[in-house]
PDB file of C-alpha atoms in Angstrom:
ATOM      1  CA  GLU A   1     104.054 171.284 114.368  1.00 73.00           C
ATOM      2  CA  PRO A   2     105.990 174.131 112.763  1.00 77.00           C
ATOM      3  CA  GLU A   3     105.123 177.568 114.048  1.00 89.00           C
ATOM      4  CA  VAL A   4     105.839 181.233 113.538  1.00 93.00           C
ATOM      5  CA  THR A   5     107.846 182.704 116.394  1.00 94.00           C
ATOM      6  CA  GLN A   6     108.042 186.355 117.352  1.00 95.00           C
ATOM      7  CA  THR A   7     110.400 188.197 119.656  1.00 94.00           C
ATOM      8  CA  PRO A   8     110.171 189.967 121.957  1.00 94.00           C
ATOM      9  CA  SER A   9     106.748 189.187 123.365  1.00 93.00           C
ATOM     10  CA  HIS A  10     106.624 192.654 124.935  1.00 95.00           C
ATOM     11  CA  GLN A  11     108.468 195.817 123.958  1.00 96.00           C
ATOM     12  CA  VAL A  12     108.290 199.122 125.775  1.00 97.00           C
ATOM     13  CA  THR A  13     109.809 202.169 124.132  1.00 97.00           C
ATOM     14  CA  GLN A  14     109.859 205.933 124.366  1.00 97.00           C
ATOM     15  CA  MET A  15     108.103 208.021 121.746  1.00 97.00           C
ATOM     16  CA  GLY A  16     110.472 208.887 118.922  1.00 97.00           C
ATOM     17  CA  GLN A  17     112.649 205.825 119.380  1.00 97.00           C
ATOM     18  CA  GLU A  18     113.193 203.181 116.753  1.00 97.00           C
ATOM     19  CA  VAL A  19     111.979 199.639 117.358  1.00 97.00           C
ATOM     20  CA  ILE A  20     112.566 196.416 115.475  1.00 97.00           C
ATOM     21  CA  LEU A  21     110.123 193.570 115.852  1.00 97.00           C
ATOM     22  CA  ARG A  22     111.422 190.177 114.871  1.00 96.00           C
ATOM     23  CA  CYS A  23     109.765 187.148 113.399  1.00 97.00           C
ATOM     24  CA  VAL A  24     110.921 183.725 112.294  1.00 96.00           C
ATOM     25  CA  PRO A  25     108.388 182.410 109.762  1.00 95.00           C
ATOM     26  CA  ILE A  26     107.792 178.724 109.086  1.00 93.00           C
ATOM     27  CA  SER A  27     110.869 177.495 107.266  1.00 90.00           C
ATOM     28  CA  ASN A  28     109.454 176.514 103.877  1.00 88.00           C
ATOM     29  CA  HIS A  29     107.073 179.444 103.623  1.00 91.00           C
ATOM     30  CA  LEU A  30     107.597 182.112 101.000  1.00 90.00           C
ATOM     31  CA  TYR A  31     105.053 184.809 101.834  1.00 92.00           C
ATOM     32  CA  PHE A  32     105.294 186.940 104.930  1.00 94.00           C
ATOM     33  CA  TYR A  33     102.942 189.406 106.529  1.00 95.00           C
ATOM     34  CA  TRP A  34     102.589 191.867 109.360  1.00 97.00           C
ATOM     35  CA  TYR A  35      99.260 192.644 110.955  1.00 96.00           C
ATOM     36  CA  ARG A  36      98.538 194.695 114.040  1.00 95.00           C
ATOM     37  CA  GLN A  37      95.761 195.080 116.565  1.00 91.00           C
ATOM     38  CA  ILE A  38      95.305 198.233 118.566  1.00 91.00           C
ATOM     39  CA  LEU A  39      93.647 197.456 121.891  1.00 86.00           C
ATOM     40  CA  GLY A  40      89.910 197.053 121.439  1.00 80.00           C
ATOM     41  CA  GLN A  41      90.084 197.388 117.662  1.00 84.00           C
ATOM     42  CA  LYS A  42      90.255 195.019 114.725  1.00 86.00           C
ATOM     43  CA  VAL A  43      93.302 193.186 113.492  1.00 90.00           C
ATOM     44  CA  GLU A  44      94.567 195.265 110.560  1.00 92.00           C
ATOM     45  CA  PHE A  45      96.741 194.326 107.618  1.00 93.00           C
ATOM     46  CA  LEU A  46     100.019 196.228 107.376  1.00 96.00           C
ATOM     47  CA  VAL A  47     102.172 194.657 104.686  1.00 95.00           C
ATOM     48  CA  SER A  48     102.913 191.528 102.698  1.00 93.00           C
ATOM     49  CA  PHE A  49     106.354 190.530 101.480  1.00 93.00           C
ATOM     50  CA  TYR A  50     107.565 188.078  98.868  1.00 91.00           C
ATOM     51  CA  ASN A  51     110.806 187.505  97.018  1.00 89.00           C
ATOM     52  CA  ASN A  52     112.554 190.205  99.022  1.00 90.00           C
ATOM     53  CA  GLU A  53     110.129 192.935  98.227  1.00 92.00           C
ATOM     54  CA  ILE A  54     106.859 194.356  99.441  1.00 94.00           C
ATOM     55  CA  SER A  55     103.969 192.956  97.417  1.00 91.00           C
ATOM     56  CA  GLU A  56     101.205 194.905  99.093  1.00 90.00           C
ATOM     57  CA  LYS A  57     100.856 197.453 101.873  1.00 93.00           C
ATOM     58  CA  SER A  58      98.061 199.287 103.614  1.00 93.00           C
ATOM     59  CA  GLU A  59      97.722 203.018 104.161  1.00 93.00           C
ATOM     60  CA  ILE A  60      98.884 202.454 107.736  1.00 94.00           C
ATOM     61  CA  PHE A  61     102.280 201.333 106.430  1.00 96.00           C
ATOM     62  CA  ASP A  62     103.780 204.767 105.843  1.00 94.00           C
ATOM     63  CA  ASP A  63     107.401 205.893 105.557  1.00 95.00           C
ATOM     64  CA  GLN A  64     107.981 205.258 109.253  1.00 96.00           C
ATOM     65  CA  PHE A  65     107.602 201.533 108.666  1.00 97.00           C
ATOM     66  CA  SER A  66     109.920 199.181 106.844  1.00 97.00           C
ATOM     67  CA  VAL A  67     110.310 195.429 106.526  1.00 97.00           C
ATOM     68  CA  GLU A  68     113.332 193.349 105.814  1.00 94.00           C
ATOM     69  CA  ARG A  69     114.407 189.774 105.492  1.00 92.00           C
ATOM     70  CA  PRO A  70     118.032 190.204 106.532  1.00 85.00           C
ATOM     71  CA  ASP A  71     118.912 186.521 106.304  1.00 85.00           C
ATOM     72  CA  GLY A  72     117.256 183.261 105.336  1.00 77.00           C
ATOM     73  CA  SER A  73     115.163 182.967 108.463  1.00 85.00           C
ATOM     74  CA  ASN A  74     114.250 186.314 110.036  1.00 93.00           C
ATOM     75  CA  PHE A  75     111.594 188.767 108.923  1.00 96.00           C
ATOM     76  CA  THR A  76     111.626 192.126 110.695  1.00 97.00           C
ATOM     77  CA  LEU A  77     109.350 195.124 111.035  1.00 97.00           C
ATOM     78  CA  LYS A  78     111.058 198.406 111.860  1.00 97.00           C
ATOM     79  CA  ILE A  79     109.313 201.519 113.078  1.00 97.00           C
ATOM     80  CA  ARG A  80     111.734 204.423 112.734  1.00 96.00           C
ATOM     81  CA  SER A  81     110.278 207.001 115.078  1.00 95.00           C
ATOM     82  CA  THR A  82     107.539 205.530 117.204  1.00 97.00           C
ATOM     83  CA  LYS A  83     104.381 207.434 118.025  1.00 96.00           C
ATOM     84  CA  LEU A  84     101.935 206.846 120.849  1.00 97.00           C
ATOM     85  CA  GLU A  85      99.400 205.527 118.357  1.00 96.00           C
ATOM     86  CA  ASP A  86     101.808 202.790 117.280  1.00 97.00           C
ATOM     87  CA  SER A  87     101.076 201.012 120.559  1.00 97.00           C
ATOM     88  CA  ALA A  88      99.481 197.732 119.527  1.00 96.00           C
ATOM     89  CA  MET A  89      99.926 193.995 119.284  1.00 94.00           C
ATOM     90  CA  TYR A  90     101.900 193.214 116.148  1.00 97.00           C
ATOM     91  CA  PHE A  91     101.391 189.830 114.522  1.00 95.00           C
ATOM     92  CA  CYS A  92     103.674 188.235 111.999  1.00 96.00           C
ATOM     93  CA  ALA A  93     102.274 185.596 109.651  1.00 94.00           C
ATOM     94  CA  SER A  94     103.539 183.398 106.871  1.00 93.00           C
ATOM     95  CA  SER A  95     102.123 181.171 104.161  1.00 90.00           C
ATOM     96  CA  SER A  96     103.579 178.769 101.649  1.00 87.00           C
ATOM     97  CA  ASN A  97     101.691 180.232  98.725  1.00 79.00           C
ATOM     98  CA  ARG A  98      99.675 183.305  97.936  1.00 73.00           C
ATOM     99  CA  GLY A  99      96.577 181.638  96.565  1.00 70.00           C
ATOM    100  CA  LEU A 100      93.201 182.717  97.831  1.00 65.00           C
ATOM    101  CA  SER A 101      92.780 179.380  99.575  1.00 67.00           C
ATOM    102  CA  GLU A 102      96.136 179.616 101.265  1.00 75.00           C
ATOM    103  CA  LYS A 103      96.110 179.546 105.057  1.00 81.00           C
ATOM    104  CA  LEU A 104      98.079 182.069 107.046  1.00 87.00           C
ATOM    105  CA  PHE A 105      99.906 180.920 110.137  1.00 90.00           C
ATOM    106  CA  PHE A 106     100.331 183.573 112.801  1.00 91.00           C
ATOM    107  CA  GLY A 107     102.839 184.089 115.573  1.00 92.00           C
ATOM    108  CA  SER A 108     101.873 184.891 119.148  1.00 90.00           C
ATOM    109  CA  GLY A 109     102.506 188.596 118.651  1.00 93.00           C
ATOM    110  CA  THR A 110     104.668 191.354 120.083  1.00 96.00           C
ATOM    111  CA  GLN A 111     102.905 193.786 122.387  1.00 95.00           C
ATOM    112  CA  LEU A 112     104.427 197.200 121.672  1.00 97.00           C
ATOM    113  CA  SER A 113     103.879 199.968 124.204  1.00 97.00           C
ATOM    114  CA  VAL A 114     105.003 203.468 123.273  1.00 97.00           C
ATOM    115  CA  LEU A 115     105.274 205.840 126.223  1.00 96.00           C
TER     116      LEU A 115
ATOM    117  CA  GLY B   1      87.462 197.983 101.884  1.00 62.00           C
ATOM    118  CA  GLU B   2      85.932 195.000 103.594  1.00 77.00           C
ATOM    119  CA  ASP B   3      84.106 195.601 106.853  1.00 88.00           C
ATOM    120  CA  VAL B   4      83.776 192.643 109.213  1.00 92.00           C
ATOM    121  CA  GLU B   5      81.644 192.861 112.336  1.00 94.00           C
ATOM    122  CA  GLN B   6      81.311 190.545 115.314  1.00 93.00           C
ATOM    123  CA  SER B   7      79.664 190.802 118.678  1.00 89.00           C
ATOM    124  CA  LEU B   8      82.310 191.382 121.334  1.00 90.00           C
ATOM    125  CA  PHE B   9      81.312 189.007 124.113  1.00 95.00           C
ATOM    126  CA  LEU B  10      79.634 185.638 124.574  1.00 97.00           C
ATOM    127  CA  SER B  11      79.103 183.781 127.831  1.00 97.00           C
ATOM    128  CA  VAL B  12      78.109 180.141 127.674  1.00 97.00           C
ATOM    129  CA  ARG B  13      77.628 177.325 130.156  1.00 97.00           C
ATOM    130  CA  GLU B  14      79.936 174.336 129.938  1.00 97.00           C
ATOM    131  CA  GLY B  15      78.336 171.614 127.845  1.00 97.00           C
ATOM    132  CA  ASP B  16      76.068 173.988 125.937  1.00 97.00           C
ATOM    133  CA  SER B  17      76.577 175.041 122.336  1.00 97.00           C
ATOM    134  CA  SER B  18      78.222 178.364 121.502  1.00 96.00           C
ATOM    135  CA  VAL B  19      77.296 180.322 118.408  1.00 97.00           C
ATOM    136  CA  ILE B  20      79.524 183.164 117.294  1.00 97.00           C
ATOM    137  CA  ASN B  21      78.208 185.390 114.533  1.00 97.00           C
ATOM    138  CA  CYS B  22      79.991 187.505 111.965  1.00 96.00           C
ATOM    139  CA  THR B  23      78.818 189.760 109.140  1.00 96.00           C
ATOM    140  CA  TYR B  24      80.835 191.128 106.264  1.00 94.00           C
ATOM    141  CA  THR B  25      80.237 193.568 103.451  1.00 91.00           C
ATOM    142  CA  ASP B  26      82.189 192.453 100.388  1.00 84.00           C
ATOM    143  CA  SER B  27      80.140 190.062  98.276  1.00 77.00           C
ATOM    144  CA  SER B  28      83.273 189.046  96.350  1.00 80.00           C
ATOM    145  CA  SER B  29      84.754 187.485  99.490  1.00 78.00           C
ATOM    146  CA  THR B  30      86.171 184.111  98.600  1.00 82.00           C
ATOM    147  CA  TYR B  31      87.430 182.406 101.744  1.00 88.00           C
ATOM    148  CA  LEU B  32      86.163 182.962 105.248  1.00 92.00           C
ATOM    149  CA  TYR B  33      88.101 181.898 108.319  1.00 93.00           C
ATOM    150  CA  TRP B  34      87.730 181.457 112.036  1.00 95.00           C
ATOM    151  CA  TYR B  35      90.795 182.024 114.184  1.00 94.00           C
ATOM    152  CA  LYS B  36      91.134 181.378 117.918  1.00 95.00           C
ATOM    153  CA  GLN B  37      93.385 183.310 120.241  1.00 91.00           C
ATOM    154  CA  GLU B  38      94.133 182.008 123.707  1.00 89.00           C
ATOM    155  CA  PRO B  39      95.885 184.231 126.280  1.00 83.00           C
ATOM    156  CA  GLY B  40      99.522 184.772 125.356  1.00 75.00           C
ATOM    157  CA  ALA B  41      99.218 182.788 122.155  1.00 79.00           C
ATOM    158  CA  GLY B  42      98.983 183.639 118.478  1.00 80.00           C
ATOM    159  CA  LEU B  43      96.055 183.440 116.126  1.00 88.00           C
ATOM    160  CA  GLN B  44      95.329 179.763 115.594  1.00 89.00           C
ATOM    161  CA  LEU B  45      93.410 178.830 112.466  1.00 89.00           C
ATOM    162  CA  LEU B  46      90.381 176.780 113.517  1.00 93.00           C
ATOM    163  CA  THR B  47      88.529 176.281 110.290  1.00 92.00           C
ATOM    164  CA  TYR B  48      87.621 177.959 107.043  1.00 91.00           C
ATOM    165  CA  ILE B  49      84.946 177.800 104.373  1.00 92.00           C
ATOM    166  CA  PHE B  50      84.942 178.628 100.698  1.00 90.00           C
ATOM    167  CA  SER B  51      82.258 180.979  99.512  1.00 87.00           C
ATOM    168  CA  ASN B  52      80.556 178.372  97.326  1.00 88.00           C
ATOM    169  CA  MET B  53      79.785 176.239 100.386  1.00 90.00           C
ATOM    170  CA  ASP B  54      77.066 176.895 102.925  1.00 93.00           C
ATOM    171  CA  MET B  55      78.178 174.546 105.662  1.00 95.00           C
ATOM    172  CA  LYS B  56      81.295 172.849 106.876  1.00 95.00           C
ATOM    173  CA  GLN B  57      81.593 170.554 109.866  1.00 95.00           C
ATOM    174  CA  ASP B  58      84.794 169.578 111.632  1.00 92.00           C
ATOM    175  CA  GLN B  59      84.298 167.560 114.815  1.00 95.00           C
ATOM    176  CA  ARG B  60      82.694 169.946 117.343  1.00 96.00           C
ATOM    177  CA  LEU B  61      82.875 172.915 114.983  1.00 96.00           C
ATOM    178  CA  THR B  62      80.208 173.802 112.440  1.00 97.00           C
ATOM    179  CA  VAL B  63      80.565 176.768 110.120  1.00 97.00           C
ATOM    180  CA  LEU B  64      77.476 178.149 108.424  1.00 97.00           C
ATOM    181  CA  LEU B  65      77.640 180.644 105.594  1.00 95.00           C
ATOM    182  CA  ASN B  66      74.689 182.641 104.308  1.00 94.00           C
ATOM    183  CA  LYS B  67      76.199 184.314 101.293  1.00 92.00           C
ATOM    184  CA  LYS B  68      73.047 186.241 100.432  1.00 92.00           C
ATOM    185  CA  ASP B  69      72.993 187.905 103.851  1.00 93.00           C
ATOM    186  CA  LYS B  70      76.805 187.943 104.122  1.00 93.00           C
ATOM    187  CA  HIS B  71      76.561 186.199 107.456  1.00 95.00           C
ATOM    188  CA  LEU B  72      78.991 183.654 108.850  1.00 95.00           C
ATOM    189  CA  SER B  73      78.654 181.731 112.074  1.00 97.00           C
ATOM    190  CA  LEU B  74      80.728 179.314 114.100  1.00 97.00           C
ATOM    191  CA  ARG B  75      78.977 176.811 116.292  1.00 97.00           C
ATOM    192  CA  ILE B  76      80.955 174.977 118.970  1.00 97.00           C
ATOM    193  CA  ALA B  77      79.113 171.927 120.275  1.00 97.00           C
ATOM    194  CA  ASP B  78      79.542 170.768 123.883  1.00 97.00           C
ATOM    195  CA  THR B  79      81.568 173.843 124.824  1.00 97.00           C
ATOM    196  CA  GLN B  80      84.423 173.134 127.223  1.00 96.00           C
ATOM    197  CA  THR B  81      86.454 175.405 129.508  1.00 95.00           C
ATOM    198  CA  GLY B  82      89.345 175.072 127.067  1.00 94.00           C
ATOM    199  CA  ASP B  83      87.206 176.804 124.468  1.00 96.00           C
ATOM    200  CA  SER B  84      87.429 180.070 126.423  1.00 96.00           C
ATOM    201  CA  ALA B  85      89.299 182.402 124.079  1.00 96.00           C
ATOM    202  CA  ILE B  86      88.865 185.223 121.605  1.00 94.00           C
ATOM    203  CA  TYR B  87      87.454 184.091 118.253  1.00 97.00           C
ATOM    204  CA  PHE B  88      88.166 186.129 115.158  1.00 95.00           C
ATOM    205  CA  CYS B  89      86.230 186.024 111.946  1.00 95.00           C
ATOM    206  CA  ALA B  90      88.419 186.841 108.929  1.00 93.00           C
ATOM    207  CA  VAL B  91      87.466 187.273 105.309  1.00 91.00           C
ATOM    208  CA  ARG B  92      89.631 187.129 102.216  1.00 86.00           C
ATOM    209  CA  SER B  93      88.670 188.926  99.048  1.00 76.00           C
ATOM    210  CA  ASN B  94      90.338 188.968  95.666  1.00 70.00           C
ATOM    211  CA  ASP B  95      93.100 191.241  96.899  1.00 69.00           C
ATOM    212  CA  TYR B  96      94.467 188.427  99.094  1.00 71.00           C
ATOM    213  CA  LYS B  97      94.430 190.479 102.296  1.00 80.00           C
ATOM    214  CA  LEU B  98      92.642 189.154 105.334  1.00 87.00           C
ATOM    215  CA  SER B  99      90.083 191.494 106.889  1.00 90.00           C
ATOM    216  CA  PHE B 100      89.377 190.687 110.508  1.00 92.00           C
ATOM    217  CA  GLY B 101      86.560 191.363 112.877  1.00 92.00           C
ATOM    218  CA  ALA B 102      87.328 192.758 116.320  1.00 90.00           C
ATOM    219  CA  GLY B 103      87.027 189.328 117.922  1.00 93.00           C
ATOM    220  CA  THR B 104      84.425 187.722 120.187  1.00 96.00           C
ATOM    221  CA  THR B 105      85.547 186.910 123.705  1.00 96.00           C
ATOM    222  CA  VAL B 106      83.955 183.608 124.692  1.00 97.00           C
ATOM    223  CA  THR B 107      83.756 182.853 128.392  1.00 97.00           C
ATOM    224  CA  VAL B 108      82.762 179.353 129.434  1.00 96.00           C
ATOM    225  CA  ARG B 109      81.256 179.122 132.906  1.00 94.00           C
ATOM    226  CA  ALA B 110      80.882 175.955 134.946  1.00 89.00           C
TER     227      ALA B 110
END
């Protein structure tokens, strides 16, 4: 069964450093998402991406965050200058369509720890 | 925005039924989902229900939706040790985003 893959599974970084989280969505999917979960809190929507541009973003997704689809397969989330509060599990997801009934398929997440 | 609440923990004996409850606030919610997360794995879609339905059954899983009370539940019949995981309720409104609960950790004891 096709799946969304994320690398790395764990990332440790120093505060102020840049990190790039990588995702390979399911190959025929067109819509891509990042969600995150701070330990003990809810999974939160960050951003959705379609046709090489952001279609929607939350208030969490400020200027420190950016997303990119650098080639036909990868979808990346970059945090320019990490803060302690960016420590979380980051989930990538993809879907084939954007309809309300469309199911999102999630990766296994990248655990980001900012020291 | 949408607020989704779940109880955090559930302990159940193997072979019994598990019931995981979820409440939400947005009455315009259209699709409601249950995801399962096992250790080290991603969010696996278990089942979903459209807001014009009040029940959906899929093998051992039964989803009940009380739209008036904005209450969603997931019943797992004959709970097995492999059902130990975190279960997330997620709700989709007209803005297409998924709003998640904090997850219910289900522990199955022998």
